[in-house]
Amino acid sequence: KQEVTQIPAALSVPEGENLVLNCSFTDSAIYNLQWFRQDPGKGLTSLLLIQSSQREQTSGRLNASLDKSSGRSTLYIAASQPGDSATYLCAPSVGGGKLIFGQGTELSVKP
Amino acid sequence: DAGVTQSPTHLIKTRGQQVTLRCSPKSGHDTVSWYQQALGQGPQFIFQYYEEEERQRGNFPDRFSGHQFPNYSSELNVNALLLGDSALYLCASSPISGSSYEQYFGPGTRLTVT
């Protein structure tokens, strides 16, 4: 059974810092992994999709890496801004598009 | 291009009642998945529909059922509501019933059971 853990559970940083969010999963047999952002009470916004054959993906100030063999993914956010404040969720796909989610990392970026 | 849409936005029901939630997938997508997100938790997979059939199901009781229509839109039905069914219900769509495609989520329906 796939289990996903995200560390830290919460993070508060001053504006401008570079930061890393961690995601670990117990079963390396995944098809891809997505990182999402969720604002309070809202739906999920897809940030990055990494296929199982890829090592990393970049979009603007975001960079996500994937190490399938060790069951780890990281989301790197460069030059953080107050608008980045949200909960970040990682979700590996275990087949047929079924996503398994961690509990997320709640990020607060202070001006 | 409209993304994934869900209705209603909010819903309040009484324990024991039944509820129907609706989802329209992103244009060009034919697979719809439903997730339940309790407060402070990550979303949990309920089931997935493709070609009007349930293709995968998570660990949810039979009180949770669904349907997909020929236009790919979908409904989630929950019978005999319990207080514990209070949650944000999210719908996701993807291009085909495959494992390598990006999932797009709707804004969710907030269900409160009193």
PDB file of N, CA and C in Angstrom, chain A residues 8-84:
ATOM      1  N   PRO A   8       8.575  19.515   5.932  1.00  0.00           N
ATOM      2  CA  PRO A   8       7.867  19.606   7.214  1.00  0.00           C
ATOM      3  C   PRO A   8       6.360  19.743   7.019  1.00  0.00           C
ATOM      4  N   ALA A   9       5.599  19.619   8.094  1.00  0.00           N
ATOM      5  CA  ALA A   9       4.147  19.804   8.021  1.00  0.00           C
ATOM      6  C   ALA A   9       3.804  21.272   7.847  1.00  0.00           C
ATOM      7  N   ALA A  10       4.642  22.138   8.418  1.00  0.00           N
ATOM      8  CA  ALA A  10       4.421  23.580   8.302  1.00  0.00           C
ATOM      9  C   ALA A  10       5.765  24.280   8.254  1.00  0.00           C
ATOM     10  N   LEU A  11       5.800  25.402   7.567  1.00  0.00           N
ATOM     11  CA  LEU A  11       7.045  26.132   7.356  1.00  0.00           C
ATOM     12  C   LEU A  11       6.727  27.616   7.249  1.00  0.00           C
ATOM     13  N   SER A  12       7.475  28.428   7.985  1.00  0.00           N
ATOM     14  CA  SER A  12       7.301  29.876   7.915  1.00  0.00           C
ATOM     15  C   SER A  12       8.650  30.496   7.604  1.00  0.00           C
ATOM     16  N   VAL A  13       8.708  31.279   6.537  1.00  0.00           N
ATOM     17  CA  VAL A  13       9.972  31.854   6.094  1.00  0.00           C
ATOM     18  C   VAL A  13       9.779  33.325   5.740  1.00  0.00           C
ATOM     19  N   PRO A  14      10.852  34.127   5.814  1.00  0.00           N
ATOM     20  CA  PRO A  14      10.748  35.509   5.349  1.00  0.00           C
ATOM     21  C   PRO A  14      10.809  35.559   3.828  1.00  0.00           C
ATOM     22  N   GLU A  15      10.206  36.575   3.285  1.00  0.00           N
ATOM     23  CA  GLU A  15      10.186  36.769   1.841  1.00  0.00           C
ATOM     24  C   GLU A  15      11.602  36.761   1.265  1.00  0.00           C
ATOM     25  N   GLY A  16      11.771  36.139   0.107  1.00  0.00           N
ATOM     26  CA  GLY A  16      13.056  36.138  -0.577  1.00  0.00           C
ATOM     27  C   GLY A  16      13.877  34.880  -0.362  1.00  0.00           C
ATOM     28  N   GLU A  17      13.503  34.088   0.638  1.00  0.00           N
ATOM     29  CA  GLU A  17      14.272  32.862   0.890  1.00  0.00           C
ATOM     30  C   GLU A  17      14.005  31.796  -0.153  1.00  0.00           C
ATOM     31  N   ASN A  18      15.044  30.986  -0.396  1.00  0.00           N
ATOM     32  CA  ASN A  18      14.878  29.774  -1.201  1.00  0.00           C
ATOM     33  C   ASN A  18      14.507  28.644  -0.251  1.00  0.00           C
ATOM     34  N   LEU A  19      13.587  27.767  -0.652  1.00  0.00           N
ATOM     35  CA  LEU A  19      13.169  26.725   0.269  1.00  0.00           C
ATOM     36  C   LEU A  19      12.917  25.411  -0.458  1.00  0.00           C
ATOM     37  N   VAL A  20      12.949  24.347   0.333  1.00  0.00           N
ATOM     38  CA  VAL A  20      12.780  22.989  -0.189  1.00  0.00           C
ATOM     39  C   VAL A  20      11.701  22.272   0.604  1.00  0.00           C
ATOM     40  N   LEU A  21      10.750  21.717  -0.121  1.00  0.00           N
ATOM     41  CA  LEU A  21       9.704  20.892   0.485  1.00  0.00           C
ATOM     42  C   LEU A  21       9.976  19.440   0.103  1.00  0.00           C
ATOM     43  N   ASN A  22       9.818  18.560   1.072  1.00  0.00           N
ATOM     44  CA  ASN A  22      10.156  17.161   0.864  1.00  0.00           C
ATOM     45  C   ASN A  22       8.928  16.259   0.829  1.00  0.00           C
ATOM     46  N   CYS A  23       9.014  15.242   0.000  1.00  0.00           N
ATOM     47  CA  CYS A  23       7.944  14.260  -0.156  1.00  0.00           C
ATOM     48  C   CYS A  23       8.591  12.888  -0.258  1.00  0.00           C
ATOM     49  N   SER A  24       8.119  11.943   0.535  1.00  0.00           N
ATOM     50  CA  SER A  24       8.618  10.567   0.424  1.00  0.00           C
ATOM     51  C   SER A  24       7.445   9.612   0.248  1.00  0.00           C
ATOM     52  N   PHE A  25       7.682   8.533  -0.504  1.00  0.00           N
ATOM     53  CA  PHE A  25       6.637   7.551  -0.755  1.00  0.00           C
ATOM     54  C   PHE A  25       7.230   6.154  -0.608  1.00  0.00           C
ATOM     55  N   THR A  26       6.380   5.211  -0.194  1.00  0.00           N
ATOM     56  CA  THR A  26       6.889   3.900   0.223  1.00  0.00           C
ATOM     57  C   THR A  26       7.045   2.901  -0.921  1.00  0.00           C
ATOM     58  N   ASP A  27       6.300   3.064  -2.007  1.00  0.00           N
ATOM     59  CA  ASP A  27       6.347   2.124  -3.124  1.00  0.00           C
ATOM     60  C   ASP A  27       6.879   2.841  -4.361  1.00  0.00           C
ATOM     61  N   SER A  28       8.022   2.381  -4.869  1.00  0.00           N
ATOM     62  CA  SER A  28       8.659   3.060  -6.009  1.00  0.00           C
ATOM     63  C   SER A  28       7.962   2.783  -7.343  1.00  0.00           C
ATOM     64  N   ALA A  29       6.976   1.895  -7.356  1.00  0.00           N
ATOM     65  CA  ALA A  29       6.269   1.561  -8.603  1.00  0.00           C
ATOM     66  C   ALA A  29       5.217   2.622  -8.904  1.00  0.00           C
ATOM     67  N   ILE A  30       5.680   3.789  -9.314  1.00  0.00           N
ATOM     68  CA  ILE A  30       4.765   4.880  -9.642  1.00  0.00           C
ATOM     69  C   ILE A  30       4.900   5.217 -11.125  1.00  0.00           C
ATOM     70  N   TYR A  31       3.863   5.837 -11.668  1.00  0.00           N
ATOM     71  CA  TYR A  31       3.860   6.232 -13.071  1.00  0.00           C
ATOM     72  C   TYR A  31       4.334   7.664 -13.248  1.00  0.00           C
ATOM     73  N   ASN A  32       3.939   8.512 -12.336  1.00  0.00           N
ATOM     74  CA  ASN A  32       4.400   9.889 -12.337  1.00  0.00           C
ATOM     75  C   ASN A  32       4.144  10.469 -10.955  1.00  0.00           C
ATOM     76  N   LEU A  33       4.519  11.714 -10.766  1.00  0.00           N
ATOM     77  CA  LEU A  33       4.286  12.393  -9.489  1.00  0.00           C
ATOM     78  C   LEU A  33       3.921  13.836  -9.798  1.00  0.00           C
ATOM     79  N   GLN A  34       2.871  14.304  -9.146  1.00  0.00           N
ATOM     80  CA  GLN A  34       2.448  15.689  -9.332  1.00  0.00           C
ATOM     81  C   GLN A  34       2.609  16.464  -8.040  1.00  0.00           C
ATOM     82  N   TRP A  35       2.981  17.731  -8.173  1.00  0.00           N
ATOM     83  CA  TRP A  35       2.959  18.670  -7.059  1.00  0.00           C
ATOM     84  C   TRP A  35       1.798  19.631  -7.299  1.00  0.00           C
ATOM     85  N   PHE A  36       1.057  19.872  -6.202  1.00  0.00           N
ATOM     86  CA  PHE A  36      -0.100  20.754  -6.268  1.00  0.00           C
ATOM     87  C   PHE A  36       0.030  21.851  -5.221  1.00  0.00           C
ATOM     88  N   ARG A  37      -0.679  22.925  -5.484  1.00  0.00           N
ATOM     89  CA  ARG A  37      -0.837  24.005  -4.515  1.00  0.00           C
ATOM     90  C   ARG A  37      -2.315  24.094  -4.178  1.00  0.00           C
ATOM     91  N   GLN A  38      -2.609  24.322  -2.873  1.00  0.00           N
ATOM     92  CA  GLN A  38      -3.991  24.482  -2.453  1.00  0.00           C
ATOM     93  C   GLN A  38      -4.103  25.683  -1.533  1.00  0.00           C
ATOM     94  N   ASP A  39      -4.911  26.652  -1.925  1.00  0.00           N
ATOM     95  CA  ASP A  39      -5.219  27.789  -1.068  1.00  0.00           C
ATOM     96  C   ASP A  39      -6.367  27.386  -0.147  1.00  0.00           C
ATOM     97  N   PRO A  40      -6.488  28.025   1.021  1.00  0.00           N
ATOM     98  CA  PRO A  40      -7.487  27.608   2.013  1.00  0.00           C
ATOM     99  C   PRO A  40      -8.899  27.488   1.448  1.00  0.00           C
ATOM    100  N   GLY A  41      -9.507  26.329   1.606  1.00  0.00           N
ATOM    101  CA  GLY A  41     -10.879  26.098   1.171  1.00  0.00           C
ATOM    102  C   GLY A  41     -11.076  25.994  -0.321  1.00  0.00           C
ATOM    103  N   LYS A  42      -9.985  25.948  -1.072  1.00  0.00           N
ATOM    104  CA  LYS A  42     -10.071  25.927  -2.524  1.00  0.00           C
ATOM    105  C   LYS A  42      -9.659  24.569  -3.083  1.00  0.00           C
ATOM    106  N   GLY A  43      -9.770  24.450  -4.436  1.00  0.00           N
ATOM    107  CA  GLY A  43      -9.338  23.243  -5.105  1.00  0.00           C
ATOM    108  C   GLY A  43      -7.824  23.201  -5.256  1.00  0.00           C
ATOM    109  N   LEU A  44      -7.355  22.175  -5.975  1.00  0.00           N
ATOM    110  CA  LEU A  44      -5.922  21.983  -6.166  1.00  0.00           C
ATOM    111  C   LEU A  44      -5.485  22.551  -7.515  1.00  0.00           C
ATOM    112  N   THR A  45      -4.358  23.257  -7.502  1.00  0.00           N
ATOM    113  CA  THR A  45      -3.767  23.761  -8.731  1.00  0.00           C
ATOM    114  C   THR A  45      -2.506  22.959  -9.023  1.00  0.00           C
ATOM    115  N   SER A  46      -2.443  22.352 -10.201  1.00  0.00           N
ATOM    116  CA  SER A  46      -1.266  21.570 -10.564  1.00  0.00           C
ATOM    117  C   SER A  46      -0.084  22.493 -10.832  1.00  0.00           C
ATOM    118  N   LEU A  47       1.048  22.171 -10.198  1.00  0.00           N
ATOM    119  CA  LEU A  47       2.263  22.976 -10.378  1.00  0.00           C
ATOM    120  C   LEU A  47       3.222  22.313 -11.344  1.00  0.00           C
ATOM    121  N   LEU A  48       3.501  21.045 -11.100  1.00  0.00           N
ATOM    122  CA  LEU A  48       4.476  20.320 -11.910  1.00  0.00           C
ATOM    123  C   LEU A  48       4.090  18.856 -11.969  1.00  0.00           C
ATOM    124  N   LEU A  49       4.353  18.240 -13.112  1.00  0.00           N
ATOM    125  CA  LEU A  49       4.166  16.804 -13.306  1.00  0.00           C
ATOM    126  C   LEU A  49       5.508  16.215 -13.718  1.00  0.00           C
ATOM    127  N   ILE A  50       5.982  15.219 -12.982  1.00  0.00           N
ATOM    128  CA  ILE A  50       7.230  14.538 -13.352  1.00  0.00           C
ATOM    129  C   ILE A  50       6.888  13.109 -13.724  1.00  0.00           C
ATOM    130  N   GLN A  51       7.235  12.722 -14.931  1.00  0.00           N
ATOM    131  CA  GLN A  51       7.019  11.330 -15.336  1.00  0.00           C
ATOM    132  C   GLN A  51       8.049  10.450 -14.632  1.00  0.00           C
ATOM    133  N   SER A  52       7.738   9.175 -14.517  1.00  0.00           N
ATOM    134  CA  SER A  52       8.611   8.261 -13.766  1.00  0.00           C
ATOM    135  C   SER A  52      10.000   8.142 -14.401  1.00  0.00           C
ATOM    136  N   SER A  53      10.101   8.426 -15.699  1.00  0.00           N
ATOM    137  CA  SER A  53      11.388   8.328 -16.396  1.00  0.00           C
ATOM    138  C   SER A  53      12.214   9.607 -16.283  1.00  0.00           C
ATOM    139  N   GLN A  54      11.620  10.645 -15.700  1.00  0.00           N
ATOM    140  CA  GLN A  54      12.313  11.923 -15.602  1.00  0.00           C
ATOM    141  C   GLN A  54      12.949  12.097 -14.231  1.00  0.00           C
ATOM    142  N   ARG A  55      13.928  13.003 -14.163  1.00  0.00           N
ATOM    143  CA  ARG A  55      14.593  13.295 -12.893  1.00  0.00           C
ATOM    144  C   ARG A  55      14.117  14.617 -12.310  1.00  0.00           C
ATOM    145  N   GLU A  56      13.755  15.563 -13.197  1.00  0.00           N
ATOM    146  CA  GLU A  56      13.284  16.847 -12.681  1.00  0.00           C
ATOM    147  C   GLU A  56      12.468  17.584 -13.721  1.00  0.00           C
ATOM    148  N   GLN A  57      11.704  18.575 -13.198  1.00  0.00           N
ATOM    149  CA  GLN A  57      10.904  19.455 -14.035  1.00  0.00           C
ATOM    150  C   GLN A  57      10.990  20.853 -13.450  1.00  0.00           C
ATOM    151  N   THR A  58      10.957  21.842 -14.338  1.00  0.00           N
ATOM    152  CA  THR A  58      11.059  23.235 -13.896  1.00  0.00           C
ATOM    153  C   THR A  58       9.925  24.046 -14.489  1.00  0.00           C
ATOM    154  N   SER A  59       9.425  24.978 -13.668  1.00  0.00           N
ATOM    155  CA  SER A  59       8.430  25.923 -14.153  1.00  0.00           C
ATOM    156  C   SER A  59       8.636  27.228 -13.394  1.00  0.00           C
ATOM    157  N   GLY A  60       9.201  28.209 -14.072  1.00  0.00           N
ATOM    158  CA  GLY A  60       9.446  29.493 -13.418  1.00  0.00           C
ATOM    159  C   GLY A  60      10.371  29.359 -12.217  1.00  0.00           C
ATOM    160  N   ARG A  61       9.895  29.779 -11.048  1.00  0.00           N
ATOM    161  CA  ARG A  61      10.703  29.708  -9.829  1.00  0.00           C
ATOM    162  C   ARG A  61      10.612  28.332  -9.141  1.00  0.00           C
ATOM    163  N   LEU A  62       9.900  27.408  -9.728  1.00  0.00           N
ATOM    164  CA  LEU A  62       9.706  26.093  -9.141  1.00  0.00           C
ATOM    165  C   LEU A  62      10.541  25.044  -9.863  1.00  0.00           C
ATOM    166  N   ASN A  63      11.126  24.151  -9.075  1.00  0.00           N
ATOM    167  CA  ASN A  63      11.856  23.016  -9.633  1.00  0.00           C
ATOM    168  C   ASN A  63      11.536  21.803  -8.783  1.00  0.00           C
ATOM    169  N   ALA A  64      11.088  20.733  -9.440  1.00  0.00           N
ATOM    170  CA  ALA A  64      10.781  19.505  -8.720  1.00  0.00           C
ATOM    171  C   ALA A  64      11.705  18.400  -9.207  1.00  0.00           C
ATOM    172  N   SER A  65      12.199  17.610  -8.275  1.00  0.00           N
ATOM    173  CA  SER A  65      13.042  16.471  -8.616  1.00  0.00           C
ATOM    174  C   SER A  65      12.369  15.185  -8.172  1.00  0.00           C
ATOM    175  N   LEU A  66      12.766  14.092  -8.808  1.00  0.00           N
ATOM    176  CA  LEU A  66      12.202  12.790  -8.475  1.00  0.00           C
ATOM    177  C   LEU A  66      13.307  11.743  -8.444  1.00  0.00           C
ATOM    178  N   ASP A  67      13.398  11.018  -7.339  1.00  0.00           N
ATOM    179  CA  ASP A  67      14.287   9.865  -7.224  1.00  0.00           C
ATOM    180  C   ASP A  67      13.405   8.676  -6.889  1.00  0.00           C
ATOM    181  N   LYS A  68      12.980   7.970  -7.935  1.00  0.00           N
ATOM    182  CA  LYS A  68      12.021   6.883  -7.745  1.00  0.00           C
ATOM    183  C   LYS A  68      12.584   5.759  -6.889  1.00  0.00           C
ATOM    184  N   SER A  69      13.839   5.453  -7.101  1.00  0.00           N
ATOM    185  CA  SER A  69      14.424   4.311  -6.402  1.00  0.00           C
ATOM    186  C   SER A  69      14.462   4.513  -4.899  1.00  0.00           C
ATOM    187  N   SER A  70      14.659   5.753  -4.473  1.00  0.00           N
ATOM    188  CA  SER A  70      14.696   6.028  -3.033  1.00  0.00           C
ATOM    189  C   SER A  70      13.348   6.499  -2.509  1.00  0.00           C
ATOM    190  N   GLY A  71      12.369   6.644  -3.388  1.00  0.00           N
ATOM    191  CA  GLY A  71      11.035   7.061  -2.964  1.00  0.00           C
ATOM    192  C   GLY A  71      10.986   8.489  -2.480  1.00  0.00           C
ATOM    193  N   ARG A  72      11.654   9.406  -3.198  1.00  0.00           N
ATOM    194  CA  ARG A  72      11.710  10.797  -2.742  1.00  0.00           C
ATOM    195  C   ARG A  72      11.489  11.774  -3.888  1.00  0.00           C
ATOM    196  N   SER A  73      10.825  12.865  -3.544  1.00  0.00           N
ATOM    197  CA  SER A  73      10.694  13.997  -4.451  1.00  0.00           C
ATOM    198  C   SER A  73      10.853  15.270  -3.635  1.00  0.00           C
ATOM    199  N   THR A  74      11.429  16.288  -4.247  1.00  0.00           N
ATOM    200  CA  THR A  74      11.547  17.581  -3.585  1.00  0.00           C
ATOM    201  C   THR A  74      11.005  18.662  -4.496  1.00  0.00           C
ATOM    202  N   LEU A  75      10.424  19.673  -3.872  1.00  0.00           N
ATOM    203  CA  LEU A  75       9.971  20.869  -4.580  1.00  0.00           C
ATOM    204  C   LEU A  75      10.800  22.034  -4.067  1.00  0.00           C
ATOM    205  N   TYR A  76      11.533  22.650  -4.984  1.00  0.00           N
ATOM    206  CA  TYR A  76      12.379  23.789  -4.660  1.00  0.00           C
ATOM    207  C   TYR A  76      11.676  25.058  -5.130  1.00  0.00           C
ATOM    208  N   ILE A  77      11.530  26.011  -4.210  1.00  0.00           N
ATOM    209  CA  ILE A  77      10.925  27.298  -4.555  1.00  0.00           C
ATOM    210  C   ILE A  77      11.991  28.373  -4.380  1.00  0.00           C
ATOM    211  N   ALA A  78      12.312  29.061  -5.448  1.00  0.00           N
ATOM    212  CA  ALA A  78      13.333  30.107  -5.406  1.00  0.00           C
ATOM    213  C   ALA A  78      12.700  31.459  -5.103  1.00  0.00           C
ATOM    214  N   ALA A  79      13.440  32.269  -4.345  1.00  0.00           N
ATOM    215  CA  ALA A  79      13.036  33.654  -4.073  1.00  0.00           C
ATOM    216  C   ALA A  79      11.563  33.735  -3.682  1.00  0.00           C
ATOM    217  N   SER A  80      11.218  33.106  -2.570  1.00  0.00           N
ATOM    218  CA  SER A  80       9.816  32.997  -2.161  1.00  0.00           C
ATOM    219  C   SER A  80       9.158  34.375  -1.994  1.00  0.00           C
ATOM    220  N   GLN A  81       7.845  34.399  -2.261  1.00  0.00           N
ATOM    221  CA  GLN A  81       7.043  35.623  -2.174  1.00  0.00           C
ATOM    222  C   GLN A  81       5.820  35.367  -1.298  1.00  0.00           C
ATOM    223  N   PRO A  82       5.243  36.409  -0.702  1.00  0.00           N
ATOM    224  CA  PRO A  82       4.034  36.212   0.125  1.00  0.00           C
ATOM    225  C   PRO A  82       2.920  35.488  -0.624  1.00  0.00           C
ATOM    226  N   GLY A  83       2.825  35.701  -1.930  1.00  0.00           N
ATOM    227  CA  GLY A  83       1.813  35.022  -2.738  1.00  0.00           C
ATOM    228  C   GLY A  83       2.036  33.527  -2.867  1.00  0.00           C
ATOM    229  N   ASP A  84       3.204  33.039  -2.440  1.00  0.00           N
ATOM    230  CA  ASP A  84       3.464  31.595  -2.461  1.00  0.00           C
ATOM    231  C   ASP A  84       2.838  30.900  -1.253  1.00  0.00           C
TER     232      ASP A  84
END
